Amino acid sequence: SATPKASAPHVVITAGPTREALDPVRYLSNHSSGKMGYALAAAAAAQGARVTLISGPVTLATPAGVTRIDVETAEQMHQESLQLAPKAALFIGCAAVADYRAASAAEHKLKKTDDSDTLTLTLIKNPDIIASVAALPPASRPVVVGFAAETQDVERYAADKLTRKRLDMIVANDVSQQGMGFGSDDNAALLLWRSPQGIERRMEVPQPKTQLAERVIQQALTLLPS
Ligand code: C5P
């Protein structure tokens, strides 16, 4: 792909799962494949943007022309995001960030004990990365696009998330539908975005994630100040 112009918008995308250590050999994570985030990065680069991907551990190849920063934990992803977002035009939070991490990761491998059949882990909340980017002061705040994976009342929960996290746009999908969302190559989505007219919406029928990514990037780029 062609090298983006110096004037090209900088797009920062988080993708994949995060991994939260419980001890030196174990972690908490989720089944995010990173496919949607990587497809967004490829689509943004193809549309001429300068793209940085902040990626959790995935097995995907870095799309051509994309700069990739590898992270493991939500805290690392948070730090890299706040480093890059203030100078970006567009920030897309596509990562499946672990909501919680171990309050303190054990220094040594946790041992099974004979005297108890239960083990209690204390978890603490991770930072909400996209909400902290959206809360940057106006002069250093990019346009912010989030994702919402829901299993019911997709539009209501997505609209609530748009408002609560102060996003400019949200891409919501129903992950209870077979063959859609986590790990799959296809996705359907409801796009909600703010406009001077209020909240606008568009349904995207089930389609390959690569194609949905192009449509999400196109819509997001219309929200950039001209
Ligand atoms: O609240 P929920 O996890 O459903 O929100 C999903 C959206 O928020 C996604 O855009 C996701 O990348 C982002 N998120 C985040 N940091 C978190 C949790 C979610 O950036 N700790």
Coordinates of C-alpha atoms and ligand atoms in Angstrom, one line a residue:
S1 CA 0.0 0.0 0.0
A2 CA 1.1 3.6 -0.6
T3 CA 2.8 5.6 2.1
P4 CA 0.3 8.0 3.7
K5 CA 0.8 11.7 3.2
A6 CA 2.1 13.7 6.1
S7 CA -1.4 15.4 6.2
A8 CA -3.2 12.0 6.4
P9 CA -5.3 11.6 9.5
H10 CA -3.7 9.5 12.3
V11 CA -6.0 6.7 13.3
V12 CA -5.3 4.8 16.5
I13 CA -7.0 1.5 17.0
T14 CA -7.0 -0.9 20.0
A15 CA -7.6 -4.6 19.1
G16 CA -7.6 -8.1 20.6
P17 CA -8.0 -9.2 24.1
T18 CA -5.9 -8.1 27.1
R19 CA -4.2 -10.6 29.4
E20 CA -4.1 -10.1 33.1
A21 CA -1.6 -12.1 35.1
L22 CA -2.8 -14.2 38.1
D23 CA 0.7 -15.5 38.8
P24 CA 3.8 -16.1 36.7
V25 CA 2.2 -18.9 34.6
R26 CA -1.6 -18.1 34.6
Y27 CA -3.8 -15.3 33.3
L28 CA -7.3 -14.0 32.9
S29 CA -8.3 -13.2 29.3
N30 CA -11.1 -13.7 26.8
H31 CA -11.8 -15.2 23.3
S32 CA -11.3 -12.0 21.3
S33 CA -9.5 -12.9 18.0
G34 CA -8.6 -9.3 17.1
K35 CA -10.0 -9.9 13.6
M36 CA -12.3 -6.9 13.6
G37 CA -9.6 -4.5 14.9
Y38 CA -7.1 -5.7 12.4
A39 CA -9.7 -5.4 9.6
L40 CA -10.3 -1.8 10.7
A41 CA -6.6 -1.0 10.7
A42 CA -6.3 -2.5 7.1
A43 CA -9.3 -0.5 5.9
A44 CA -8.1 2.8 7.4
A45 CA -4.7 2.3 5.9
A46 CA -6.3 1.5 2.5
Q47 CA -8.3 4.7 2.8
G48 CA -5.1 6.7 3.1
A49 CA -4.8 7.1 6.9
R50 CA -1.7 6.7 9.0
V51 CA -2.6 3.9 11.3
T52 CA -1.3 2.7 14.7
L53 CA -2.6 -0.5 16.1
I54 CA -2.3 -1.1 19.9
S55 CA -2.7 -4.8 20.0
G56 CA -3.3 -7.4 22.7
P57 CA -1.9 -10.9 22.2
V58 CA -3.4 -12.3 18.9
T59 CA -2.1 -14.6 16.1
L60 CA -2.8 -12.2 13.2
A61 CA -0.3 -10.6 10.8
T62 CA 0.1 -6.9 11.0
P63 CA -1.7 -5.3 8.0
A64 CA 0.6 -3.7 5.4
G65 CA 1.5 -0.1 6.2
V66 CA 0.3 -0.3 9.8
T67 CA 2.4 0.5 12.8
R68 CA 1.8 -2.0 15.6
I69 CA 2.4 -1.7 19.3
D70 CA 2.1 -4.9 21.3
V71 CA 0.7 -4.9 24.8
E72 CA -0.5 -7.5 27.2
T73 CA -2.5 -5.9 30.0
A74 CA -5.3 -3.3 30.1
E75 CA -3.0 -1.0 32.0
Q76 CA -0.4 -1.1 29.3
M77 CA -3.1 -0.6 26.6
H78 CA -4.4 2.4 28.6
Q79 CA -0.9 3.9 28.9
E80 CA -0.1 3.5 25.1
S81 CA -3.6 4.8 24.2
L82 CA -3.2 8.0 26.3
Q83 CA 0.2 8.5 24.9
L84 CA -1.0 8.4 21.3
A85 CA -4.7 9.6 21.4
P86 CA -4.1 13.3 22.1
K87 CA -2.4 13.8 18.6
A88 CA -4.7 11.4 16.7
A89 CA -7.7 12.4 14.6
L90 CA -9.6 9.2 15.3
F91 CA -9.4 6.7 18.1
I92 CA -11.3 3.4 17.7
G93 CA -11.6 1.1 20.7
C94 CA -12.1 -2.3 19.4
A95 CA -10.2 -4.3 22.0
A96 CA -12.0 -6.7 24.4
V97 CA -10.4 -5.2 27.5
A98 CA -10.6 -7.4 30.6
D99 CA -12.9 -5.5 33.0
Y100 CA -10.9 -6.7 36.0
R101 CA -7.4 -7.8 36.9
A102 CA -6.0 -9.5 39.9
A103 CA -5.7 -7.1 42.8
S104 CA -2.2 -8.3 43.1
A105 CA -0.6 -10.9 40.8
A106 CA 1.1 -13.6 42.9
E107 CA 4.9 -13.4 42.7
H108 CA 5.1 -17.2 42.7
K109 CA 3.0 -19.9 41.1
L110 CA -0.3 -20.3 43.1
K111 CA -0.3 -23.7 44.9
K112 CA -3.2 -26.1 45.3
T113 CA -3.8 -26.8 48.9
D114 CA -5.2 -30.0 50.6
D115 CA -7.2 -28.1 53.2
S116 CA -9.6 -26.2 51.0
D117 CA -11.6 -27.0 47.8
T118 CA -12.0 -23.3 47.0
L119 CA -9.7 -20.5 46.0
T120 CA -10.8 -16.9 46.2
L121 CA -9.3 -14.4 43.9
T122 CA -9.7 -10.7 44.5
L123 CA -10.1 -8.7 41.3
I124 CA -10.1 -4.9 40.8
K125 CA -11.5 -2.9 38.0
N126 CA -9.3 -2.0 35.1
P127 CA -9.4 1.5 33.7
D128 CA -12.0 2.2 31.0
I129 CA -9.6 3.0 28.2
I130 CA -12.0 4.5 25.6
A131 CA -13.8 6.5 28.3
S132 CA -10.5 8.1 29.4
V133 CA -9.7 9.0 25.7
A134 CA -13.2 10.5 25.3
A135 CA -12.6 12.5 28.4
L136 CA -9.5 14.2 27.1
P137 CA -9.8 18.0 26.9
P138 CA -11.3 19.2 23.6
A139 CA -8.0 20.5 22.1
S140 CA -6.5 17.0 22.4
R141 CA -9.5 14.8 22.0
P142 CA -9.8 12.7 18.8
V143 CA -13.1 11.5 17.4
V144 CA -13.9 8.4 19.4
V145 CA -15.5 5.3 18.1
G146 CA -16.4 2.3 20.4
F147 CA -17.8 -1.2 20.0
A148 CA -20.5 -2.9 22.0
A149 CA -21.1 -6.6 22.1
E150 CA -24.5 -7.3 23.4
T151 CA -26.7 -10.3 23.9
Q152 CA -30.1 -8.4 24.2
D153 CA -31.6 -5.0 23.7
V154 CA -28.7 -4.1 21.4
E155 CA -29.9 -0.5 20.5
R156 CA -30.8 0.5 24.1
Y157 CA -27.5 -0.7 25.6
A158 CA -25.5 0.7 22.7
A159 CA -27.1 4.1 22.9
D160 CA -26.6 4.1 26.7
K161 CA -22.8 3.3 26.2
L162 CA -22.5 6.0 23.6
T163 CA -23.8 8.6 26.1
R164 CA -22.1 7.2 29.2
K165 CA -18.7 6.9 27.7
R166 CA -19.1 10.2 25.7
L167 CA -18.4 8.5 22.4
D168 CA -19.0 10.0 19.0
M169 CA -20.0 6.7 17.4
I170 CA -20.6 3.1 18.5
V171 CA -20.7 -0.1 16.5
A172 CA -23.0 -2.6 18.2
N173 CA -23.5 -6.2 17.5
D174 CA -25.6 -9.0 18.9
V175 CA -23.1 -11.7 19.9
S176 CA -25.8 -14.2 20.7
Q177 CA -26.4 -14.7 17.0
Q178 CA -24.7 -17.8 15.5
G179 CA -21.6 -17.3 13.4
M180 CA -21.3 -13.7 14.3
G181 CA -18.9 -11.7 16.5
F182 CA -16.2 -13.4 18.5
G183 CA -13.7 -15.5 16.4
S184 CA -15.9 -15.5 13.3
D185 CA -15.2 -13.9 9.9
D186 CA -18.6 -12.3 9.6
N187 CA -20.4 -9.6 11.6
A188 CA -23.7 -7.7 11.5
A189 CA -23.8 -4.4 13.3
L190 CA -25.9 -1.4 14.2
L191 CA -24.0 1.9 13.8
L192 CA -25.1 4.8 16.0
W193 CA -23.4 8.2 15.8
R194 CA -23.9 11.7 16.9
S195 CA -24.8 14.4 14.4
P196 CA -26.1 17.9 14.7
Q197 CA -29.5 16.3 14.2
G198 CA -29.1 14.1 17.2
I199 CA -28.3 10.4 17.2
E200 CA -28.3 8.8 13.7
R201 CA -28.4 5.1 13.0
R202 CA -27.7 2.6 10.3
M203 CA -28.0 -1.2 10.2
E204 CA -25.3 -3.2 8.6
V205 CA -26.4 -6.7 7.4
P206 CA -24.2 -9.7 8.1
Q207 CA -21.1 -9.4 6.0
P208 CA -17.4 -10.2 6.1
K209 CA -15.6 -8.3 8.9
T210 CA -13.2 -6.9 6.2
Q211 CA -16.2 -5.3 4.4
L212 CA -17.9 -4.1 7.6
A213 CA -14.6 -2.5 8.6
E214 CA -14.5 -0.5 5.4
R215 CA -18.0 0.8 6.1
V216 CA -17.2 1.7 9.7
I217 CA -14.0 3.5 8.7
Q218 CA -16.0 5.4 6.0
Q219 CA -18.6 6.5 8.4
A220 CA -16.1 7.4 11.1
L221 CA -14.1 9.6 8.7
T222 CA -17.2 11.6 7.9
L223 CA -17.2 12.6 11.6
L224 CA -13.7 14.2 11.5
P225 CA -13.7 18.0 11.6
S226 CA -13.0 19.3 8.1
Ligands
C5P1 O1 -18.4 -1.4 28.5 P1 -18.0 -2.3 27.4 O2 -16.8 -3.2 27.7 O3 -19.2 -3.1 26.9 O4 -17.6 -1.3 26.3 C1 -17.0 -1.7 25.1 C2 -16.2 -0.6 24.5 O5 -15.4 0.0 25.5 C3 -15.3 -1.1 23.4 O6 -15.1 0.0 22.5 C4 -14.0 -1.4 24.2 O7 -12.9 -1.4 23.4 C5 -14.0 -0.3 25.2 N1 -13.4 -0.6 26.6 C6 -12.2 0.0 26.9 N2 -11.7 -0.2 28.2 C7 -12.3 -1.0 29.0 C8 -13.5 -1.7 28.7 C9 -14.0 -1.4 27.4 O8 -11.7 0.8 26.1 N3 -11.8 -1.2 30.2

